[in-house]
Coordinates of C-alpha atoms and ligand atoms in Angstrom, one line a residue:
M12 CA -0.2 0.1 -0.1
F13 CA 3.0 2.6 0.9
E14 CA 5.1 1.8 -1.8
Q15 CA 4.1 4.5 -4.0
L16 CA 4.7 7.0 -1.3
K17 CA 8.4 5.3 -0.3
D18 CA 9.4 6.4 -4.1
Q19 CA 8.7 9.7 -3.4
L20 CA 10.5 10.1 0.0
S21 CA 13.9 11.5 0.6
G22 CA 13.4 9.8 4.0
R23 CA 12.1 6.1 5.2
L24 CA 9.2 4.9 5.3
L25 CA 8.7 2.2 8.1
V26 CA 6.0 -0.3 8.6
P27 CA 5.1 -2.8 11.8
G28 CA 7.2 -5.5 11.9
E29 CA 10.2 -3.5 11.7
E30 CA 13.0 -2.8 14.5
A31 CA 13.4 1.0 13.3
Y32 CA 9.1 1.3 13.4
N33 CA 8.8 0.0 17.1
E34 CA 11.3 2.5 18.0
R35 CA 10.0 5.6 16.0
R36 CA 6.1 5.0 17.5
K37 CA 7.4 5.6 21.0
V38 CA 6.5 8.8 22.7
W39 CA 7.4 10.0 25.5
N40 CA 4.7 9.1 27.8
T41 CA 4.2 5.6 27.9
A42 CA 0.6 5.2 28.6
Y43 CA 0.5 5.9 24.6
D44 CA 1.4 2.5 23.4
K45 CA 0.5 3.0 19.8
Y46 CA 0.5 1.4 16.4
P47 CA 0.5 3.9 13.6
A48 CA 0.1 2.8 10.1
A49 CA 2.9 3.4 9.0
I50 CA 5.8 6.1 10.0
V51 CA 7.2 8.3 7.7
V52 CA 10.5 9.4 9.3
C53 CA 11.0 13.0 7.1
Q54 CA 13.7 14.9 5.8
S55 CA 12.2 17.2 4.0
A56 CA 9.2 19.6 3.2
A57 CA 8.9 18.0 0.2
D58 CA 8.5 15.1 2.4
V59 CA 6.1 16.2 4.8
A60 CA 4.3 16.7 1.2
A61 CA 4.1 14.0 0.2
A62 CA 3.1 12.0 3.4
V63 CA -0.2 14.7 3.7
Q64 CA -1.2 14.3 -0.2
F65 CA -1.1 10.4 0.4
A66 CA -2.6 10.4 3.6
K67 CA -5.3 12.2 1.6
K68 CA -6.2 10.1 -0.8
A69 CA -5.3 7.0 1.3
N70 CA -8.0 8.2 3.5
L71 CA -5.7 7.7 6.4
E72 CA -5.5 10.4 9.4
V73 CA -2.5 11.8 10.5
T74 CA -0.6 12.7 13.3
I75 CA 2.9 14.9 13.8
R76 CA 5.9 14.1 15.3
G77 CA 7.6 17.0 17.0
G78 CA 10.0 16.0 19.9
G79 CA 6.9 13.4 21.2
H80 CA 6.8 15.1 24.5
H81 CA 3.2 16.0 24.6
V82 CA 1.8 14.7 27.8
A83 CA -1.0 13.6 26.1
G84 CA 0.5 11.7 23.3
T85 CA -0.7 13.2 20.6
A86 CA 1.9 12.5 18.0
V87 CA 1.1 9.0 17.7
S88 CA -2.1 7.0 17.1
D89 CA -3.3 3.8 16.1
G90 CA -3.7 3.1 12.3
A91 CA -2.6 6.6 11.3
L92 CA 0.3 7.8 9.8
M93 CA 2.5 9.4 11.4
I94 CA 4.5 12.7 10.0
D95 CA 7.6 11.9 12.0
C96 CA 9.8 15.4 11.7
S97 CA 12.5 14.4 14.6
D98 CA 15.1 14.0 11.9
M99 CA 14.8 17.2 10.7
R100 CA 17.1 19.0 13.3
K101 CA 18.8 21.9 11.7
V102 CA 19.2 25.7 13.2
T103 CA 20.7 28.2 11.6
V104 CA 21.2 31.6 13.1
D105 CA 21.0 34.9 10.5
L106 CA 23.2 37.4 12.6
E107 CA 21.7 40.4 10.1
R108 CA 18.2 39.2 10.4
R109 CA 18.6 38.2 14.5
I110 CA 17.1 35.1 13.7
A111 CA 17.0 31.6 14.3
I112 CA 15.6 29.1 11.3
V113 CA 14.8 26.3 13.0
E114 CA 13.7 22.7 11.3
P115 CA 10.7 20.8 13.6
G116 CA 12.3 18.1 14.7
A117 CA 15.0 20.3 17.2
T118 CA 14.9 19.9 20.8
L119 CA 15.1 22.9 22.8
G120 CA 19.0 21.8 23.3
D121 CA 19.7 21.8 20.1
V122 CA 18.9 25.8 19.4
D123 CA 20.4 27.0 22.4
A124 CA 23.0 25.0 21.4
E125 CA 23.6 27.1 17.9
T126 CA 21.9 30.4 19.1
Q127 CA 24.3 30.4 22.2
K128 CA 27.5 30.2 19.5
F129 CA 26.3 33.8 18.4
G130 CA 25.6 34.8 22.6
L131 CA 21.8 34.7 21.4
A132 CA 18.3 33.2 23.1
T133 CA 15.2 33.0 21.7
P134 CA 12.9 32.1 24.8
T135 CA 11.7 28.1 24.7
G136 CA 11.3 26.1 28.3
T137 CA 13.3 24.2 30.4
V138 CA 14.3 20.7 29.2
T139 CA 16.3 20.2 26.7
E140 CA 15.1 16.9 25.2
T141 CA 12.0 19.0 24.6
G142 CA 10.6 19.4 20.8
I143 CA 11.1 23.2 19.9
A144 CA 7.4 22.2 17.4
G145 CA 4.8 21.4 20.2
L146 CA 6.3 23.7 22.3
A147 CA 6.4 26.9 20.3
L148 CA 3.1 25.8 18.4
C149 CA 0.9 25.8 22.1
G150 CA 3.1 28.6 23.7
G151 CA 6.1 27.7 25.4
T152 CA 6.9 29.4 28.4
G153 CA 10.2 29.3 30.0
Y154 CA 13.1 31.6 31.4
L155 CA 13.0 34.2 29.3
R156 CA 8.9 34.9 28.8
G157 CA 9.0 38.1 31.8
K158 CA 11.6 39.9 29.2
Y159 CA 10.7 38.5 25.9
G160 CA 7.3 36.5 26.2
L161 CA 6.4 33.1 25.1
T162 CA 7.9 31.1 22.0
S163 CA 5.0 31.3 20.7
D164 CA 5.3 35.4 20.5
N165 CA 8.6 34.9 19.2
I166 CA 7.9 33.3 16.1
R167 CA 8.4 35.9 13.3
S168 CA 7.5 33.0 10.3
A169 CA 7.1 29.5 9.9
R170 CA 6.7 28.1 6.6
M171 CA 4.1 25.1 6.3
V172 CA 2.7 22.1 4.5
T173 CA -1.4 23.0 4.7
A174 CA -4.0 20.1 4.5
D175 CA -4.3 20.1 0.6
G176 CA -0.6 19.8 0.7
E177 CA 0.5 22.8 -0.4
E178 CA 3.8 24.5 1.7
I179 CA 3.3 27.8 2.0
Q180 CA 4.9 30.8 4.0
V181 CA 3.0 32.1 6.8
S182 CA 4.1 35.3 8.2
E183 CA 2.7 39.2 9.3
R184 CA 2.4 39.8 5.6
E185 CA 1.4 36.5 4.0
H186 CA -1.6 34.7 5.3
P187 CA -1.7 36.7 8.2
D188 CA -4.6 34.7 9.6
L189 CA -2.8 31.9 9.7
Y190 CA -0.1 33.6 11.1
W191 CA -2.3 34.9 13.8
A192 CA -3.5 30.8 14.4
I193 CA -0.2 29.5 14.8
R194 CA 1.1 31.1 17.5
G195 CA -1.1 29.4 20.0
G196 CA -3.3 27.1 18.0
G197 CA -1.0 24.3 18.1
G198 CA -0.9 22.0 15.1
N199 CA -4.5 22.0 13.9
F200 CA -3.7 24.1 10.7
G201 CA -0.6 22.0 9.2
V202 CA 2.7 20.8 10.0
V203 CA 5.5 23.7 10.2
T204 CA 8.4 22.6 8.1
S205 CA 10.6 25.3 9.1
F206 CA 10.3 28.1 12.0
E207 CA 11.7 31.9 12.5
F208 CA 12.5 32.7 15.7
N209 CA 13.8 36.2 16.8
L210 CA 16.7 36.0 19.2
Y211 CA 18.3 38.1 21.9
P212 CA 21.5 38.6 23.0
L213 CA 22.0 36.8 26.2
G214 CA 24.9 34.5 28.0
P215 CA 26.6 32.5 27.4
E216 CA 27.0 33.6 31.6
V217 CA 23.1 34.4 32.9
L218 CA 22.9 34.7 36.6
S219 CA 20.7 32.1 37.6
V220 CA 18.6 31.4 40.9
D221 CA 18.7 28.2 42.6
V222 CA 17.1 27.5 45.8
M223 CA 15.7 25.0 47.6
Y224 CA 13.6 25.1 50.7
D225 CA 11.5 22.7 52.8
Y226 CA 7.7 21.6 51.9
K227 CA 6.9 22.7 55.8
D228 CA 7.5 26.5 54.6
A229 CA 5.6 25.9 51.7
K230 CA 3.1 28.4 52.5
Q231 CA 5.1 30.8 53.2
V232 CA 7.3 30.4 50.5
L233 CA 3.8 30.6 47.9
R234 CA 2.4 33.8 50.0
N235 CA 5.7 35.6 49.4
A236 CA 6.2 34.4 45.9
Q237 CA 2.8 35.8 45.0
A238 CA 4.0 39.1 46.7
F239 CA 7.2 39.1 44.8
L240 CA 5.6 38.9 41.6
R241 CA 3.3 42.2 41.8
K242 CA 6.8 44.0 41.3
A243 CA 9.0 41.3 40.0
P244 CA 11.0 43.0 37.5
D245 CA 10.5 41.7 33.7
E246 CA 14.6 40.3 33.3
V247 CA 13.7 37.7 36.5
S248 CA 11.5 34.9 35.5
F249 CA 11.1 31.7 37.8
N250 CA 9.5 28.3 38.0
M251 CA 9.1 26.5 41.6
M252 CA 8.5 22.7 41.7
T253 CA 7.1 20.9 44.7
F254 CA 8.1 17.3 45.0
Q255 CA 9.8 14.3 47.1
M256 CA 13.6 14.2 46.8
P257 CA 14.9 11.0 45.8
A258 CA 17.1 8.1 47.9
A259 CA 19.5 8.3 45.3
P260 CA 23.3 8.7 44.7
G261 CA 24.8 12.3 45.3
V262 CA 21.4 12.8 47.0
P263 CA 22.3 14.2 50.8
E264 CA 21.0 11.4 53.2
S265 CA 19.5 14.2 55.5
L266 CA 17.3 14.7 52.2
H267 CA 16.4 11.2 51.4
H268 CA 12.4 11.4 50.6
R269 CA 12.2 15.1 52.4
R270 CA 9.4 17.2 50.3
V271 CA 11.2 20.5 49.1
I272 CA 10.1 23.2 47.1
V273 CA 12.6 24.1 44.5
I274 CA 13.1 27.9 43.0
A275 CA 15.1 27.6 39.9
G276 CA 15.0 31.1 37.5
L277 CA 17.1 33.5 35.7
Y278 CA 17.7 37.3 35.5
A279 CA 17.8 38.2 31.8
G280 CA 20.3 41.3 32.0
D281 CA 23.4 42.6 33.4
K282 CA 24.7 39.7 35.5
A283 CA 26.3 42.6 38.1
D284 CA 22.4 44.4 38.2
G285 CA 20.9 41.0 38.8
H286 CA 21.6 40.3 42.5
D287 CA 19.7 42.8 44.1
A288 CA 16.8 41.8 41.7
V289 CA 16.8 38.3 42.6
Q290 CA 17.8 38.5 46.2
P291 CA 13.7 38.1 47.6
L292 CA 13.4 34.2 45.7
R293 CA 16.1 33.8 48.2
E294 CA 14.8 34.9 51.0
L295 CA 10.9 33.7 50.8
A296 CA 11.7 31.5 54.0
Q297 CA 14.6 29.9 55.5
P298 CA 16.6 28.1 52.5
I299 CA 17.4 24.6 52.8
S300 CA 20.1 25.4 50.1
D301 CA 21.1 27.9 47.8
N302 CA 23.2 27.9 44.9
T303 CA 22.2 30.9 43.3
G304 CA 25.0 32.1 41.3
V305 CA 26.5 33.2 37.3
V306 CA 26.6 30.0 35.1
R307 CA 26.4 29.1 31.6
Y308 CA 23.1 29.5 30.0
T309 CA 23.0 26.3 28.7
E310 CA 23.8 24.8 32.0
L311 CA 20.7 26.6 33.4
Q312 CA 18.7 25.5 30.3
S313 CA 19.6 21.5 31.1
R314 CA 19.5 21.6 35.1
F315 CA 16.5 19.5 34.9
D316 CA 17.5 16.7 32.2
L317 CA 18.0 14.0 34.4
A318 CA 15.1 14.7 36.9
A319 CA 12.7 14.6 34.0
P320 CA 10.7 11.3 34.3
K321 CA 11.9 8.7 31.1
N322 CA 10.2 5.9 30.0
V323 CA 7.2 6.1 32.3
A324 CA 3.9 6.4 31.9
V325 CA 2.2 10.0 33.3
A326 CA -0.9 11.6 34.3
G327 CA -0.6 15.4 34.1
T328 CA -2.9 18.6 34.1
S329 CA -2.7 22.3 35.0
L330 CA -4.8 25.6 35.4
F331 CA -3.5 29.2 35.1
I332 CA -4.4 30.6 38.5
K333 CA -5.4 34.2 39.3
E334 CA -3.7 34.4 41.9
F335 CA -1.9 32.5 45.2
N336 CA -4.1 34.2 48.0
E337 CA -5.0 32.4 51.1
E338 CA -8.0 30.5 50.2
A339 CA -6.1 29.7 47.1
I340 CA -2.9 28.5 48.6
D341 CA -4.9 26.2 51.1
A342 CA -6.8 24.7 48.9
L343 CA -3.6 23.4 47.6
L344 CA -1.9 22.6 50.5
A345 CA -4.8 20.7 51.1
L346 CA -4.9 18.3 48.3
L347 CA -1.0 18.2 48.7
E348 CA -1.8 16.4 52.1
Q349 CA -2.4 13.0 50.4
P350 CA -0.5 13.2 47.0
P351 CA -1.2 9.9 45.0
R352 CA 2.5 8.8 44.7
S353 CA 6.0 10.0 46.0
S354 CA 6.5 10.6 42.5
L355 CA 3.9 13.7 42.4
L356 CA 5.7 16.5 41.0
V357 CA 3.6 20.6 41.6
Q358 CA 5.2 22.9 39.3
F359 CA 4.5 26.5 39.7
W360 CA 5.3 28.8 36.4
E361 CA 5.2 32.8 37.3
C362 CA 3.3 34.3 34.6
H363 CA 4.3 38.1 34.5
G364 CA 6.1 41.0 31.8
Q365 CA 6.1 40.6 28.8
M366 CA 4.1 37.7 28.1
N367 CA 1.4 39.5 30.0
R368 CA 1.9 42.2 28.7
V369 CA 1.0 40.6 24.7
P370 CA -3.1 41.5 24.5
S371 CA -4.6 37.9 24.5
D372 CA -6.4 38.9 21.4
A373 CA -3.1 39.6 19.6
T374 CA -1.9 36.0 18.9
A375 CA -4.6 32.8 20.0
F376 CA -2.6 32.3 22.8
A377 CA -5.2 34.0 24.7
V378 CA -4.2 33.7 28.5
R379 CA -2.4 36.8 29.4
D380 CA -3.7 37.6 33.3
A381 CA -2.5 34.5 35.6
S382 CA 0.0 34.8 37.8
F383 CA 0.9 31.2 37.7
L384 CA 0.3 28.2 35.8
L385 CA 0.2 25.6 37.8
C386 CA 0.5 21.9 36.7
F387 CA 0.6 18.5 37.9
D388 CA 2.4 15.0 36.8
V389 CA 2.6 12.1 38.2
D390 CA 4.2 8.8 36.6
Y391 CA 2.7 5.4 37.6
P392 CA 2.6 1.7 36.8
M393 CA 0.0 0.5 34.9
E394 CA -1.5 -1.0 37.7
E395 CA -1.8 2.0 39.3
E396 CA -3.3 4.4 36.4
K397 CA -6.5 4.6 37.8
P398 CA -6.2 6.0 40.7
C399 CA -3.4 8.8 39.5
K400 CA -5.9 9.8 37.1
D401 CA -8.3 10.1 39.5
W402 CA -6.0 11.9 41.6
I403 CA -4.9 14.4 39.2
D404 CA -8.9 15.5 38.0
S405 CA -9.8 15.7 41.3
A406 CA -6.7 18.0 41.9
Y407 CA -7.8 19.6 38.4
K408 CA -11.6 20.6 39.8
T409 CA -10.2 21.6 43.0
M410 CA -8.0 23.8 41.7
L411 CA -10.7 25.5 38.9
P412 CA -12.1 27.9 41.1
Y413 CA -8.8 29.5 42.0
S414 CA -8.2 29.8 38.1
T415 CA -8.0 32.4 35.3
R416 CA -11.5 32.1 33.5
Q417 CA -10.6 28.0 33.6
A418 CA -7.7 28.1 31.5
S419 CA -5.5 25.2 31.1
Y420 CA -1.9 25.8 29.8
L421 CA -2.8 23.2 26.6
N422 CA 0.9 22.1 26.2
T423 CA 0.2 20.2 29.6
V424 CA -2.8 19.0 29.6
Q425 CA -4.8 16.0 27.9
A426 CA -7.0 17.4 24.8
D427 CA -10.3 17.5 26.3
P428 CA -12.9 19.5 24.0
Q429 CA -14.2 22.1 27.2
I430 CA -10.7 22.5 28.5
I431 CA -9.5 23.6 24.8
R432 CA -12.8 26.1 24.3
D433 CA -11.9 27.6 28.2
T434 CA -8.5 28.0 27.1
Y435 CA -8.8 29.8 24.1
G436 CA -11.8 31.5 25.7
D437 CA -12.9 34.8 22.9
N438 CA -10.5 33.4 20.4
Y439 CA -12.2 29.8 19.9
K440 CA -14.5 31.6 17.2
K441 CA -11.6 33.0 15.2
L442 CA -9.7 30.2 15.5
A443 CA -12.6 27.9 14.4
A444 CA -13.3 30.6 11.5
I445 CA -9.5 30.0 10.3
K446 CA -9.3 26.4 10.7
Q447 CA -12.7 26.1 8.5
K448 CA -10.5 27.8 5.9
Y449 CA -7.5 26.1 5.7
D450 CA -8.6 22.3 7.4
P451 CA -12.1 22.3 6.5
T452 CA -12.3 18.4 6.9
N453 CA -10.3 18.2 10.6
F454 CA -7.9 16.0 8.3
F455 CA -5.5 17.7 11.3
R456 CA -7.0 16.6 14.1
H457 CA -4.5 14.4 16.7
N458 CA -3.9 18.0 19.2
H459 CA -5.7 20.0 20.9
N460 CA -8.4 19.8 18.3
I461 CA -10.0 23.2 17.4
Q462 CA -13.3 22.2 15.3
P463 CA -13.7 23.8 11.8
Q464 CA -16.6 26.3 11.9
G465 CA -19.0 24.6 9.8
Ligands
FAD516 C1 10.0 16.7 30.6 C2 9.7 17.9 30.2 C3 9.9 19.6 30.4 C4 8.6 20.4 29.5 N1 9.5 21.3 30.1 C5 8.3 22.7 29.4 C6 8.7 24.0 29.4 O1 9.8 24.5 30.2 N2 8.0 25.0 29.1 C7 6.6 24.6 28.1 O2 6.0 25.3 27.9 N3 6.6 23.3 28.3 C8 7.1 22.4 28.5 N4 6.6 21.1 28.2 C9 5.4 21.0 27.7 C10 6.0 21.0 25.6 O3 5.6 22.2 25.7 C11 4.8 20.1 25.7 O4 5.4 19.0 25.6 C12 5.1 19.9 23.8 O5 3.8 18.8 22.6 C13 6.4 19.0 23.7 O6 6.4 19.7 21.9 P1 6.7 18.4 21.0 O7 7.4 18.7 19.5 O8 7.8 17.5 22.0 O9 5.9 17.6 21.0 P2 4.9 16.1 20.7 O10 4.7 15.0 21.5 O11 5.8 16.0 19.1 O12 3.8 17.0 19.6 C14 3.0 17.5 20.4 C15 1.5 18.1 19.0 O13 2.7 19.4 18.4 C16 2.1 19.3 17.5 N5 3.1 19.3 16.3 C17 4.5 18.9 16.7 N6 5.5 19.1 15.6 C18 4.7 19.8 14.6 C19 4.7 20.7 13.6 N7 6.3 20.3 12.9 N8 4.0 20.8 12.9 C20 2.7 21.4 13.8 N9 2.1 20.7 14.5 C21 3.4 20.4 15.4 C22 1.1 18.2 16.9 O14 -0.2 18.6 17.3 C23 1.2 17.4 18.1 O15 0.4 15.8 18.3 C24 7.3 20.1 28.5 C25 7.5 18.5 28.4 C26 8.1 17.3 29.3 C27 7.5 16.1 28.8

């Protein structure tokens, strides 16, 4: 069946039974153990176009794989044709235009490695193996968001193969409606074959915040972090995360099994000016440890690589929180009294500065008025799937009253139709109209789906 497609490709076509097929069908979240009809390992935009045209003719569904890291496993589906872009990883810096030209299979690590050669960076996320494509198309929040906004805010242009199999250029001038939609609208509108991202001077060394508090001080830490945020300069962006320390080699015995809150952040300005600005984050409570100091930007960006779960099933959800007031803090801490497993990771990514300054209707990414993004993730053995998923659902429901218009971060949540609508809010109608124009049959449906406006 696939012979005709195979002949058109510069990349490979993998079918069930091949070892490489078995490797390529795997995604980060092993709960999604799916068997696609075949996998097109693309080497070029022409391969992507051939795959789209073939799938349309053969009436096959398609999935798109960038880095394969979405917790909802949308990059793979039983019986669909997987358009695997993960071999297309080239990153090129254009110094004159101050942009990075990035292929869709690049990881965040690929992007940082190349741009840092020139002392430049674009906002990405915080674990290097994550794919840039999925991350950028649904937002993208890392340590540069306060100063430079989300990754999606920094898409200067993109090339993409649309549902009719044609490759087009998308920018402020070319297909401006699509340019609006892909900055937050995810993989709904076509397969991006190349991005252009804005670049800014940064590094190679930066002032990084790295503080650990005891979980018993969680209330104080959250309260003080919220207060700090009200006057935090754009240059300071930070993530907080609470988890139970493992009894692993290299971890001091005094920390084994201890619940902690870690603050990781960055001052995106002159290192010498940053110390005063980040000082409040070092005094949210009495720290257990404080390694705040100057590090290479690439070191900061890979700090959590080893801690990120690998080869495990994960259940996760997220909500944008309006404000961690006393009531919201109490609700959260009561919830965390009974974690589903010791592997529970709760993250609080602050939202302020440039990422909140972009008007909510300026791009598809609508959530510009939250003060924190709250993410819950738990990894589990399959026999514990149900209680873990149930706990995640109950965590979502418990925190919903404290959310910003019930909005979630679509990069860290299941593809639930109501959550998708709530998240896009007033932007959903416009997205549905653009979907109708470019993909009226909903050919690209394995994603956080926007229904074409019928
Ligand atoms: C360990 C880990 C750390 C993370 N850290 C962060 C972080 O710091 N900040 C943050 O914002 N997010 C973070 N995330 C979430 C991340 O943004 C999402 O997982 C994102 O989907 C990853 O992109 P991907 O290309 O790897 O995903 P994939 O699973 O490959 O793709 C997800 C979806 O994106 C779309 N897509 C992918 N490639 C293309 C393409 N070329 N064209 C069109 N559509 C495409 C498709 O709809 C696809 O189903 C993290 C996730 C993990 C697992």
